[in-house]
Coordinates of C-alpha atoms and ligand atoms in Angstrom, one line a residue:
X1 CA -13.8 8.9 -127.8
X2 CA -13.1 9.4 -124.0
X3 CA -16.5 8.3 -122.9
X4 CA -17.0 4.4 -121.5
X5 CA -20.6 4.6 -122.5
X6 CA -21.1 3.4 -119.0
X7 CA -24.4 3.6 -117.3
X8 CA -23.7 7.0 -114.8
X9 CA -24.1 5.2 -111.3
X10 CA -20.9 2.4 -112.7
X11 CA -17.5 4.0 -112.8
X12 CA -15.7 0.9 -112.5
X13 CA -14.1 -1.3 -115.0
X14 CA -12.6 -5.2 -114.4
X15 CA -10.4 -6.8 -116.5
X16 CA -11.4 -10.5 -116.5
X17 CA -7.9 -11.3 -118.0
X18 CA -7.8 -15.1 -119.8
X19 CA -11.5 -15.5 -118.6
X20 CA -13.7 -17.7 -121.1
X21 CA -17.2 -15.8 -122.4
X22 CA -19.6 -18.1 -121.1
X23 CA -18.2 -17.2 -117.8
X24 CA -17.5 -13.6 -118.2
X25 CA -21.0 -13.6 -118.8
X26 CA -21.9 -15.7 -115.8
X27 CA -20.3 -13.5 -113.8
X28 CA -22.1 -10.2 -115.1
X29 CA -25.6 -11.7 -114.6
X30 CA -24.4 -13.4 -110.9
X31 CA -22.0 -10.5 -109.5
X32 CA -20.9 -7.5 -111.7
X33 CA -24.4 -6.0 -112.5
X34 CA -25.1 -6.2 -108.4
X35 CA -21.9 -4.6 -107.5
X36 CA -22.0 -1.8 -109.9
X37 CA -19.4 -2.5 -112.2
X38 CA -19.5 -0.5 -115.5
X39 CA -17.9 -3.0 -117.8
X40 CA -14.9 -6.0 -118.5
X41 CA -11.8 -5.8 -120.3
X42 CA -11.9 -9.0 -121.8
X43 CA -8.7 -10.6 -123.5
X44 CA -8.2 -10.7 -127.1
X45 CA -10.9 -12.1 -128.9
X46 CA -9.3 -12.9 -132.4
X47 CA -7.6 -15.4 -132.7
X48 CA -3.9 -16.5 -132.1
X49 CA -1.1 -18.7 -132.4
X50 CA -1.0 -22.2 -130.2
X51 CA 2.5 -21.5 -128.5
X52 CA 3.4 -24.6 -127.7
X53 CA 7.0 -25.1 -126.0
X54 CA 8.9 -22.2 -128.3
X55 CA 11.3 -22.5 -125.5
X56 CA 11.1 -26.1 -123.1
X57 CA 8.7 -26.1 -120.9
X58 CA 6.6 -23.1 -122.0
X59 CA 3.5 -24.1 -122.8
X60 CA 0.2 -22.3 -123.8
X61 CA 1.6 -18.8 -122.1
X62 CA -0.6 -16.0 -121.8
X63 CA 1.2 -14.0 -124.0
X64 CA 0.1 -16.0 -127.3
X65 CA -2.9 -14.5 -127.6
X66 CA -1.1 -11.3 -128.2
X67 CA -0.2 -13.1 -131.5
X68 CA -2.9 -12.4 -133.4
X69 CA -3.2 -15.6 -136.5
X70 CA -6.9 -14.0 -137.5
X71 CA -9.5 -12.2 -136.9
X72 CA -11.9 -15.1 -136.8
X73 CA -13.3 -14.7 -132.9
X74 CA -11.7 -18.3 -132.1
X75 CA -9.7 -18.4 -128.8
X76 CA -9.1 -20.7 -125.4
X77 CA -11.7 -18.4 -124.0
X78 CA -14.3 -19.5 -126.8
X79 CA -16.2 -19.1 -129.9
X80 CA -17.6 -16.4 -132.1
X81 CA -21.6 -17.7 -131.1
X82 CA -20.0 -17.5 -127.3
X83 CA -18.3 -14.4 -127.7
X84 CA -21.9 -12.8 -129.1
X85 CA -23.7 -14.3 -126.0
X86 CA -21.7 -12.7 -123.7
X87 CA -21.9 -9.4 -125.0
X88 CA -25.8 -9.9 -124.9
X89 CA -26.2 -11.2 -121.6
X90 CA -23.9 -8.6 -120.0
X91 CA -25.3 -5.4 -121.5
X92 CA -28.9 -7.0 -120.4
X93 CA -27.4 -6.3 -117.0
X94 CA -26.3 -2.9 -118.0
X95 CA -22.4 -4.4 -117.8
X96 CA -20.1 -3.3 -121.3
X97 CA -17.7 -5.6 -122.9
X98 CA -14.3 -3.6 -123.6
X99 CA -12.2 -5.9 -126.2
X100 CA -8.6 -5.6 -125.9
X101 CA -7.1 -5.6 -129.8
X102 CA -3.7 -6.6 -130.9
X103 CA -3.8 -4.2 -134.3
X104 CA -0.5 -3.4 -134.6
X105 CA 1.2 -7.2 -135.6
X106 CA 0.3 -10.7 -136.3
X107 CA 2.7 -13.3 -134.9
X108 CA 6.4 -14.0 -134.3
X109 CA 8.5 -16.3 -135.9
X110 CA 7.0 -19.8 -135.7
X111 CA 7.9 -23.0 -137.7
X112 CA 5.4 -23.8 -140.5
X113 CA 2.5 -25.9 -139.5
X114 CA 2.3 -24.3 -136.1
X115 CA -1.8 -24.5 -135.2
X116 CA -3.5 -21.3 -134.7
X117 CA -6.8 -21.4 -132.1
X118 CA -9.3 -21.3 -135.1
X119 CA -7.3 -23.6 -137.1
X120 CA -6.3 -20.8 -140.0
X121 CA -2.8 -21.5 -141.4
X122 CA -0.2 -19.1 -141.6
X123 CA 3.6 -18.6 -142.5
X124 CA 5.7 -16.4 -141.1
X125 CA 8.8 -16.4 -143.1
X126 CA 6.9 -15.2 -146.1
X127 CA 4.2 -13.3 -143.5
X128 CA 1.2 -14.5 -144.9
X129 CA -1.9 -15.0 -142.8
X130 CA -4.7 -16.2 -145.4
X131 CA -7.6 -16.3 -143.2
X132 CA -7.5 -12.4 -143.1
X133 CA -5.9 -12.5 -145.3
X134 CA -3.2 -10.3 -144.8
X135 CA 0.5 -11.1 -147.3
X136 CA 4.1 -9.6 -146.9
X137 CA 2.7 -6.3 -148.4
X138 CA 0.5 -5.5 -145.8
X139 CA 3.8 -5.5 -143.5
X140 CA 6.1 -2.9 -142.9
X141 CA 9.2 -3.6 -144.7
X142 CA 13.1 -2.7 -144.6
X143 CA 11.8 0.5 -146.9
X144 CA 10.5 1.9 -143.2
X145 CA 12.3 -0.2 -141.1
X146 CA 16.3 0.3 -140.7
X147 CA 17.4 -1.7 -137.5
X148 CA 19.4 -4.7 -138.3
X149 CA 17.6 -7.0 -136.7
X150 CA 14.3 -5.4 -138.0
X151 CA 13.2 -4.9 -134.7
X152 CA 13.0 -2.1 -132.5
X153 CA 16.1 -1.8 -130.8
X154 CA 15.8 2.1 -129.7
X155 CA 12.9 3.8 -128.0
X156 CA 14.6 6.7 -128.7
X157 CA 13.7 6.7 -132.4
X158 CA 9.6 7.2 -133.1
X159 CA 9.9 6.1 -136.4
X160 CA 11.6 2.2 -135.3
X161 CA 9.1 2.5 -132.8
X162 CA 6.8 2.8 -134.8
X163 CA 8.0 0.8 -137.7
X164 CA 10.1 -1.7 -136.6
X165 CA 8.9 -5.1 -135.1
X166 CA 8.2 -5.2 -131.1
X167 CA 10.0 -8.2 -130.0
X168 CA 9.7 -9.9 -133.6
X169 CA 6.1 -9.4 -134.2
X170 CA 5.4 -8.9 -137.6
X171 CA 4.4 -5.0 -137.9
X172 CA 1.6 -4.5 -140.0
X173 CA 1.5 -0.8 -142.2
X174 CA -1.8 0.9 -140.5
X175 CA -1.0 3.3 -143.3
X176 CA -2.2 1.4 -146.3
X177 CA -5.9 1.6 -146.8
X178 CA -6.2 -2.4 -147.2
X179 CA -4.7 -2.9 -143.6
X180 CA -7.4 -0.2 -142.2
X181 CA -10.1 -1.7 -144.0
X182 CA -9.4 -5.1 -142.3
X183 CA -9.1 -3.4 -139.2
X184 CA -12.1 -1.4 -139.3
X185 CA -14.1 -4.8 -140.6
X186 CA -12.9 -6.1 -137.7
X187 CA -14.2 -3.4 -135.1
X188 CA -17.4 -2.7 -136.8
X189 CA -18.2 -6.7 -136.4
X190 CA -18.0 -6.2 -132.5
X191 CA -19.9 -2.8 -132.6
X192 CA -22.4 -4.6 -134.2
X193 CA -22.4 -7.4 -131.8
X194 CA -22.6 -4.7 -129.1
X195 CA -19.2 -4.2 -127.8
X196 CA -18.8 -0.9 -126.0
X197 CA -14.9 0.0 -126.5
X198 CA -11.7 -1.3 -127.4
X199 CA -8.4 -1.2 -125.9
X200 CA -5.9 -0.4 -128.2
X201 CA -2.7 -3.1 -127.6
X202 CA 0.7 -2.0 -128.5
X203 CA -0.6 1.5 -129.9
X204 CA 2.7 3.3 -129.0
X205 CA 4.1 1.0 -131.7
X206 CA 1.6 2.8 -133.7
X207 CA 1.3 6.5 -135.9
X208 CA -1.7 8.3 -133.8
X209 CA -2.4 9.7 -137.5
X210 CA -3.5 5.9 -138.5
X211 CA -5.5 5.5 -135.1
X212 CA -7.5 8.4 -135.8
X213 CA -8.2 7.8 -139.2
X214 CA -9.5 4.0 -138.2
X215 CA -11.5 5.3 -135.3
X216 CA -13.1 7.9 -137.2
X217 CA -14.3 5.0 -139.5
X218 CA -15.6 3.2 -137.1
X219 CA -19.9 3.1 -137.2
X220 CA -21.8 4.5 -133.9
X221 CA -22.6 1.8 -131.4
X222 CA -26.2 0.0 -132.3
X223 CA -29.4 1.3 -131.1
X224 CA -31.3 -2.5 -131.3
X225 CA -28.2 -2.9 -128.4
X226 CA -29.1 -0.5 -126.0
X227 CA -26.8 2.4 -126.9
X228 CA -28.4 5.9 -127.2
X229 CA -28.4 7.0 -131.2
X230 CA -24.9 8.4 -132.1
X231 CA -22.9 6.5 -129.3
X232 CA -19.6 6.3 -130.2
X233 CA -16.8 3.2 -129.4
X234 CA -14.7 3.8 -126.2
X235 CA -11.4 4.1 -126.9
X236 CA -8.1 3.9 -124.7
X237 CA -4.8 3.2 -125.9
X238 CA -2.2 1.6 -124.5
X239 CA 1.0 3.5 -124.4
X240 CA 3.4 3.7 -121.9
X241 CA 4.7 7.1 -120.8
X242 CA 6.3 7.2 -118.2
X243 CA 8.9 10.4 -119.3
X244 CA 12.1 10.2 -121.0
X245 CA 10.7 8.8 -124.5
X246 CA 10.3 11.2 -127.6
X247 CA 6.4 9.5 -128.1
X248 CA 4.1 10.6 -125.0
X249 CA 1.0 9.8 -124.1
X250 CA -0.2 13.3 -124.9
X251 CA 0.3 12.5 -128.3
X252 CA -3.1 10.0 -127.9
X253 CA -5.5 11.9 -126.3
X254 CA -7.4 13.2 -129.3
X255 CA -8.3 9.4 -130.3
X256 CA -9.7 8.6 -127.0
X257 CA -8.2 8.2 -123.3
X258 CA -4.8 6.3 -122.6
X259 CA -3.0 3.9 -120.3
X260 CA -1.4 6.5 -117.4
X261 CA 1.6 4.0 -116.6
X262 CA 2.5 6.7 -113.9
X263 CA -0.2 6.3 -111.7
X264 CA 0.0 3.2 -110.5
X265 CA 3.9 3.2 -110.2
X266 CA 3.1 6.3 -108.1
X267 CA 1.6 4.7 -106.0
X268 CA 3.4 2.0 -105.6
X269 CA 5.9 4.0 -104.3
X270 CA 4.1 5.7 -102.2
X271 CA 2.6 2.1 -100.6
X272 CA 5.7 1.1 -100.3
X273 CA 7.3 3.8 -98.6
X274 CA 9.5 5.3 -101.2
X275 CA 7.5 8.5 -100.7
X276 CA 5.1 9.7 -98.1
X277 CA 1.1 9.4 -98.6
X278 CA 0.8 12.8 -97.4
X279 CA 1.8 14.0 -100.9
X280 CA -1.2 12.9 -102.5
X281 CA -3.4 15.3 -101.6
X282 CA -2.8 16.3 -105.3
X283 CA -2.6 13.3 -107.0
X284 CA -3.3 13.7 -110.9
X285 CA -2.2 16.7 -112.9
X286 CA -0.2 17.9 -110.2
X287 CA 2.2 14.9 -110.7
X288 CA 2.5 15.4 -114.2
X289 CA 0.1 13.2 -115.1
X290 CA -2.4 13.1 -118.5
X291 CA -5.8 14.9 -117.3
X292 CA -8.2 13.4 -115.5
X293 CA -10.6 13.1 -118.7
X294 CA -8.0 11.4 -120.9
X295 CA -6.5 8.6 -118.3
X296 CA -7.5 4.9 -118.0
X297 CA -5.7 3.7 -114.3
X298 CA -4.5 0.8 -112.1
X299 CA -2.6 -0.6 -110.1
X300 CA -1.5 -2.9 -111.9
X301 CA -2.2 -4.7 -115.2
X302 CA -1.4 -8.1 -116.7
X303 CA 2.0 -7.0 -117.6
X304 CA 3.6 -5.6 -115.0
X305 CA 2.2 -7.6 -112.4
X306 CA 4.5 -10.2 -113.8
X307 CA 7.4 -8.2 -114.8
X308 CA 6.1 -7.2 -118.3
X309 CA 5.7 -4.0 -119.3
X310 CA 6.4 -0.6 -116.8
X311 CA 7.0 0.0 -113.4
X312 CA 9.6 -2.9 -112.1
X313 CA 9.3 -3.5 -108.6
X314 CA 7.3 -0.6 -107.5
X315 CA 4.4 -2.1 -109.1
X316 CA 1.5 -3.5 -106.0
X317 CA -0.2 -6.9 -107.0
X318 CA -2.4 -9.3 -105.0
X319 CA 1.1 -10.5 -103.6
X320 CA 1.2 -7.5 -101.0
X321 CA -2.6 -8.2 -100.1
X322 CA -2.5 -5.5 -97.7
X323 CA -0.6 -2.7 -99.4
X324 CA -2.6 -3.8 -102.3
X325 CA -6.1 -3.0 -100.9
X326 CA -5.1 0.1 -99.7
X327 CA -3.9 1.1 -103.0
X328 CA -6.5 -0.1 -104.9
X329 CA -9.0 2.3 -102.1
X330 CA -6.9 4.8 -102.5
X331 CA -7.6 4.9 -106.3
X332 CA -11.7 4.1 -105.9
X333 CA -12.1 7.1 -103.4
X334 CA -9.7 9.5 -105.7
X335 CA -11.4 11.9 -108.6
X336 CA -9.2 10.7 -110.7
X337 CA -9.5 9.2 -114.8
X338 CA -11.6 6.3 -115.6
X339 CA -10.7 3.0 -113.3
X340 CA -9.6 -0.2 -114.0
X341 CA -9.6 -3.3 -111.1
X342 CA -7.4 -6.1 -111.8
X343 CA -8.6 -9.7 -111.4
X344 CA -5.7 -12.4 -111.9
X345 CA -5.1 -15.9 -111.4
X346 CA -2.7 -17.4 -109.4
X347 CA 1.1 -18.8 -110.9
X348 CA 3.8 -20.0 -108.9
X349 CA 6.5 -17.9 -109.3
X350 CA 10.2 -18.7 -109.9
X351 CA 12.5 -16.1 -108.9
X352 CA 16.0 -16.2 -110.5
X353 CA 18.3 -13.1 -110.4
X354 CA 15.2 -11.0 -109.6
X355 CA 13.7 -12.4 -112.5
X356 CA 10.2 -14.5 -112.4
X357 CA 11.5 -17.6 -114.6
X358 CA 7.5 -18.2 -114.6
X359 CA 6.4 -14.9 -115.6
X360 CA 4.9 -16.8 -119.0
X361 CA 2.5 -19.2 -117.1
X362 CA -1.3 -19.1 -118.4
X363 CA -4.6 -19.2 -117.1
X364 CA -5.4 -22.5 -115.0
X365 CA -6.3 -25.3 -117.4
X366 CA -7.6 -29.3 -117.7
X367 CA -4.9 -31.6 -119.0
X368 CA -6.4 -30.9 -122.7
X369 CA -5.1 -26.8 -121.7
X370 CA -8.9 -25.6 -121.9
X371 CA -9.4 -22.8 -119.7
X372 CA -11.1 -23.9 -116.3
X373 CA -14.1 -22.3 -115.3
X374 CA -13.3 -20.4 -111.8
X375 CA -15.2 -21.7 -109.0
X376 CA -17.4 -19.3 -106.4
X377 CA -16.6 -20.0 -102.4
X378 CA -19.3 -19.5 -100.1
X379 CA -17.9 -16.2 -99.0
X380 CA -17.6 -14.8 -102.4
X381 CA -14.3 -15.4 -103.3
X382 CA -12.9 -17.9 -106.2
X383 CA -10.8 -21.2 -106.3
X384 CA -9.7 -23.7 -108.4
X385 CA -7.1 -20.9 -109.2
X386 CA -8.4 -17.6 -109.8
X387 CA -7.5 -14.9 -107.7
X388 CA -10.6 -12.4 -108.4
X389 CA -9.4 -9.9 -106.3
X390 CA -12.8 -7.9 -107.6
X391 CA -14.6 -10.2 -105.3
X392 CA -12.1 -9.1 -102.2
X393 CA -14.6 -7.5 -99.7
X394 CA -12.3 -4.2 -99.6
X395 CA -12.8 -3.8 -103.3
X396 CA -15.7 -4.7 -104.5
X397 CA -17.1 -2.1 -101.8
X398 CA -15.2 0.4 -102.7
X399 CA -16.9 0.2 -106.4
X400 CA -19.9 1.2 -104.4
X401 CA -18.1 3.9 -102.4
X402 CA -16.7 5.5 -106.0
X403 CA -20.2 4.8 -107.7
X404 CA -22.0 7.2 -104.5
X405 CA -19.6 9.7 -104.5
X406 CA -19.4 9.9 -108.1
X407 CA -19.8 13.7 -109.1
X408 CA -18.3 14.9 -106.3
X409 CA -15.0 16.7 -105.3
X410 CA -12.1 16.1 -102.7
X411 CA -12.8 17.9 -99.7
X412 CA -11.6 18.1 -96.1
X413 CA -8.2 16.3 -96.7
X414 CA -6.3 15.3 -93.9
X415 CA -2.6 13.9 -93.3
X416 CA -0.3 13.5 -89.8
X417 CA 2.9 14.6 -92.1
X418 CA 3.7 11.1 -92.8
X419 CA 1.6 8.5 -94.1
X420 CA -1.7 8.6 -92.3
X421 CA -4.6 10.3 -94.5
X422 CA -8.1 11.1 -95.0
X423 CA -10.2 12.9 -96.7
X424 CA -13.9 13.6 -97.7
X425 CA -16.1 13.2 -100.8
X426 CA -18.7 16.4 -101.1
X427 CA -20.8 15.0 -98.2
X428 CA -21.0 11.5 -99.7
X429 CA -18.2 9.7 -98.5
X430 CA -15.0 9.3 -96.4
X431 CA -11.9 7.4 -95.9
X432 CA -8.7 7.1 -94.2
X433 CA -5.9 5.2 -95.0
X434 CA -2.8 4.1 -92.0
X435 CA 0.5 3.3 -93.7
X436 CA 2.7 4.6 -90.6
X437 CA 3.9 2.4 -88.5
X438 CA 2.3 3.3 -85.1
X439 CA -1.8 3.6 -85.1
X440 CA -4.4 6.3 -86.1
X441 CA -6.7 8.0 -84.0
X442 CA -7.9 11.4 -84.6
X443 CA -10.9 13.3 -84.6
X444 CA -11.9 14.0 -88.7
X445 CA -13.6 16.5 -90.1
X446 CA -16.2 14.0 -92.5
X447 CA -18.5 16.0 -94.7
X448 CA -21.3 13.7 -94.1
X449 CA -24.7 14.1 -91.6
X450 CA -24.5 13.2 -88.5
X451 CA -25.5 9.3 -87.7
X452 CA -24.0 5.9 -87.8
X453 CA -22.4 4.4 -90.6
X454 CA -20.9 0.8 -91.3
X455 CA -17.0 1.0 -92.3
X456 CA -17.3 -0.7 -95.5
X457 CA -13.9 -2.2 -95.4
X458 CA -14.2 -4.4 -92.3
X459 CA -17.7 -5.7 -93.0
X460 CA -21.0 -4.9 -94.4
X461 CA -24.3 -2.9 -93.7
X462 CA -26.4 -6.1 -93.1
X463 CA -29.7 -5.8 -91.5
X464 CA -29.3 -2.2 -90.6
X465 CA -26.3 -3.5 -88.7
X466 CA -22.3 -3.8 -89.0
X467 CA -20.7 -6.8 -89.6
X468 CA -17.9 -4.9 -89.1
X469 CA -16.5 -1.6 -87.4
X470 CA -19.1 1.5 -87.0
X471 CA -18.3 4.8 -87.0
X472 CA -20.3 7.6 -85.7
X473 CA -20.2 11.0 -86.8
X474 CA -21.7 14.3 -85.0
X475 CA -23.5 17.3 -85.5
X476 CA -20.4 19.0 -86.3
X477 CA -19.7 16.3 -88.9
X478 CA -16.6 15.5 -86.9
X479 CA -16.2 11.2 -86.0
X480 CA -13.4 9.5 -83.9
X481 CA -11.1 7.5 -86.4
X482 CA -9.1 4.8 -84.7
X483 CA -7.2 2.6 -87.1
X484 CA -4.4 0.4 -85.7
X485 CA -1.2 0.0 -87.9
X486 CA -1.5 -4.1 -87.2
X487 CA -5.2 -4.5 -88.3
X488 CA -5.1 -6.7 -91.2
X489 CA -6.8 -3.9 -93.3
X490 CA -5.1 -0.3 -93.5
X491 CA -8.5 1.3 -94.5
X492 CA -11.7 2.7 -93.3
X493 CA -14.3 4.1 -95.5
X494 CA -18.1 4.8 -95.0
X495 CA -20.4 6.6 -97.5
X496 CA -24.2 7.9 -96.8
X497 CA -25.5 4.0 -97.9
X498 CA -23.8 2.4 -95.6
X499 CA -25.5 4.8 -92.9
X500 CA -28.0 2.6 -90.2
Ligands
LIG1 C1 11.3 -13.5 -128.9 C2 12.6 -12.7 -128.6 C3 12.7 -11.6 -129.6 C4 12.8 -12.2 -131.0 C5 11.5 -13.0 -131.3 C6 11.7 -13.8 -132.6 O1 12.5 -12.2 -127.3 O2 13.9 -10.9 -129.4 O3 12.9 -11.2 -132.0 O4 11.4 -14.0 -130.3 O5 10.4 -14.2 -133.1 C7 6.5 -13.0 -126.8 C8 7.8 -13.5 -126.0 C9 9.0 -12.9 -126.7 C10 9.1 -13.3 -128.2 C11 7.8 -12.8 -128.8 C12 7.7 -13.2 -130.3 O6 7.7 -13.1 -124.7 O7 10.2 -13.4 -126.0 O8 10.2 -12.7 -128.8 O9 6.6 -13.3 -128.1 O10 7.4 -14.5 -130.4 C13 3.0 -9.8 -124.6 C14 4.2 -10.2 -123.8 C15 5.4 -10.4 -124.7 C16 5.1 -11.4 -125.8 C17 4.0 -10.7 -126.6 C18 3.6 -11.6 -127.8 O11 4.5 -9.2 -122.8 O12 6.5 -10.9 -123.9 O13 6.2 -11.6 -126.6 O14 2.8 -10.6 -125.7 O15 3.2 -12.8 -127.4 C19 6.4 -2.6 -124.4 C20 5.3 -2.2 -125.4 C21 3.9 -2.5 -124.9 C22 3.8 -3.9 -124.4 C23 4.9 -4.2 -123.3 C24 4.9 -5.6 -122.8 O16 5.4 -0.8 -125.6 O17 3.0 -2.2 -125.9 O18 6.1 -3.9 -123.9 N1 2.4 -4.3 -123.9 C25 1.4 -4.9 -124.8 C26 0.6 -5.9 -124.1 C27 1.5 -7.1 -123.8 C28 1.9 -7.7 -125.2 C29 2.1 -6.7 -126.2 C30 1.9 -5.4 -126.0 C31 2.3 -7.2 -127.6 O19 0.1 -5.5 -122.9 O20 0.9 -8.1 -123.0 O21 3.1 -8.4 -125.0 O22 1.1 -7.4 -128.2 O23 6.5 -1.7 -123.3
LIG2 CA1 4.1 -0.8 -135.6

């Protein structure tokens, strides 16, 4: 199902990654539900293995809980009674709660006696995981498995794709009707809690025939929750496509929306002057991308802004503050799929041969590894940590700019021939974006009524003032856009709110 059962005037979704509940829910009663977000992609919920130092020095990486133990609600981001309270709290706020699930494995190899965040026992040499409980049958075996190491070892192949372990993980058979049952348990306990959507992990590693029979399984969203009667789950699926693979994205969109790796590699390239921005004035279908109506998009996600995952080096993060923000603009003012904003916290990284030797790092923790609850400066932003780049000025307004001009069409584009652009939103917004190397000033055709408005990238509409730049556009709907190349933002944007 394509639809984020999002309240229409949110169009924007954040993904809180290794955020705890009590605080995910803090921050939709404090921020999210003011800003106009639409929901949170929160991390896995069920819970996982402890990794604790399966190589030296690696301890409690992010990447365990995508080694699912159980599907007990028991993780470093909290408890099952948490987990329900935070759903509760946010959709009182009108916020969703999107729950990222790892259905296609369980673990790795780990030694016997390894602790699992709920305290279930497993074993993975005779892949048995009691607390399901799930036994070596449930797996797919050497029957529909053929590589030699039992892994995947050619994407070439669908069926060891499909069948064969992703890095080790044990691969579960979403074929048998014991392994969907436990499944669709599992999904229809967070419906019933009040969970708007899932994101399906891993679900290229996974038939489409099996997703669609467990989504159409699944029971409608509850009406003592707030969802109208017959609501269905939101469903997008994470599958990377970015050509040159037999399985394709395309092959997903009757379950619900997918991942569109493209986009944000795209644009990455674009930013960073691989190609020129003046191209983008058909950004979406035109570049061979999924349609609008079945793609979930970024910039970046938790994998490849650490070198996981698709895109390499083209991929923009809070690293390249500037580029970033311009990026993630560009994204908010395009008609284009369902949006995603990253938020992050902040890891040292370790660059050896081009590879980030501290890619693994988790979330900032105490000395006992419990998640640490991220701390709000007087200007909005975080510490002790977290990056929040949802609370960056320059995004968070931009939320607003896609929530006012939602419903409306590209108009009146703009572009010098390189890499200075602008363009209009049906008479409800406009932007410009400078990524030349020499400034921007032009008189632009806007779309919107003649006045005053605040550019909502260097400050705010405070007081029926600016805090920042002003614009002013005339009767002819024409305004004077000046925008240096060494400002510290590349972007202006105003929209008929931020008019005096
Ligand atoms: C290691 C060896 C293997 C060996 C295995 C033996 O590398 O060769 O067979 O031990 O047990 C971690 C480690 C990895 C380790 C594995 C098993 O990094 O080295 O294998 O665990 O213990 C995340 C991380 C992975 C991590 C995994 C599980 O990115 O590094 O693996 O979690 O903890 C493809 C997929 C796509 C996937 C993307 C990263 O098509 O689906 O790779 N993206 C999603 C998630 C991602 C997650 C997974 C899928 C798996 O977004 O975060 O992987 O759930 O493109
Ligand atoms: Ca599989």
């Amino acid at each position: 199902q394509h639809d984020p059962n999002n309240l229409s005037d949110r169009q924007i979704m954040v993904h809180l990654f290794e955020w705890k509940w009590n605080d995910i829910a803090d921050e939709c009663e404090r921020f999210l539900s003011k800003m106009g977000f639409a929901g949170v992609q929160v991390s896995p919920p069920t819970e996982n293995v402890v990794a604790w130092e399966p190589t030296p020095g690696v301890k409690r990486p992010w990447w365990e809980r995508y080694q699912p133990v159980s599907y007990k609600l028991n993780t470093r981001s909290g408890t099952e009674q948490q987990f329900q309270d935070m759903v509760n709290r946010c959709n009182a706020v009108g916020v969703r709660i999107y729950c990222d699930m790892v259905l296609n494995h369980m673990t790795g190899d780990w030694p016997s006696g390894t602790p699992a965040t709920g305290g279930s026992s497993f074993n993975t040499g005779s892949k048995d995981y009691p607390a399901v409980p799930y036994s070596t049958y449930d797996f797919n075996g050497r029957d529909k498995c053929s590589t030699s190491s039992g892994n995947i070892e050619n994407y070439g192949d669908a069926n060891q794709v499909r069948n064969c372990q992703l890095v080790g993980l044990k691969d579960l058979n979403q074929g048998s009707d014991y392994v969907r049952g436990k499944i669709i348990e599992l999904l229809n306990r967070l419906i019933s809690y009040g969970v708007a959507g899932f994101r399906f992990d891993a679900s290229k590693h996974m038939w489409p025939g099996d997703l669609k029979a467990i989504a159409d399984r699944l029971n409608n969203l509850p009406t003592d929750k707030g969802f109208p009667a017959g609501a269905r789950a939101f469903i997008y699926q994470e599958v990377i496509d970015l050509g040159g693979e037999p399985i394709t994205g395309a092959e997903y969109v009757g379950i619900g929306r997918v991942t569109e790796f493209k986009y944000g590699k795209f644009l990455g390239e674009a930013f960073r002057g691989r190609n020129q921005l003046k191209y983008l004035k058909n950004f979406g279908e035109g570049w061979g991308m999924l349609a609008s109506g079945n793609a979930l998009v970024f910039i970046d996600n938790h994998d490849n802004q650490r070198g996981h995952g698709a895109g390499g080096d083209m991929i923009l993060t809070f690293r390249v503050p500037k580029l970033y923000k311009m990026a993630v603009a560009y994204m908010l003012a395009w008609p284009y799929g369902f949006t995603r904003v990253m938020s992050s916290y902040y890891w040292e990284q370790n660059i050896v041969n081009g590879q980030d030797k501290n890619d693994w790092v988790g979330p900032p923790s105490d000395s006992n590894w419990n998640i640490i609850t991220p701390t709000i400066n007087a200007d909005e932003t975080c510490g002790s940590g977290w990056v929040c780049e949802h609370r960056w000025r320059q995004i968070y307004n931009m939320v607003k700019f896609r929530n006012v001009v939602h419903g409306t069409t590209m108009n009146d584009w703009w572009d010098n021939g390189n890499n200075q652009i602008a363009f209009c939103r049906g008479g409800k917004g406009f932007i410009a974006i400078n990524n030349d190397n020499y400034p921007l000033q032009q008189s632009l055709q806007t779309c919107l009524p003649s006045g005053t408005y605040c550019d909502v990238i260097s400050g705010d509409l405070v007081n029926n003032q600016c805090t920042g730049k002003s614009i002013t556009v005339g009767s002819d709907g024409k305004a004077f856009i000046s925008l240096s190349n060494a400002e510290d933002d590349g972007v202006i944007a105003f929209h008929i709110q931020s008019a005096i």
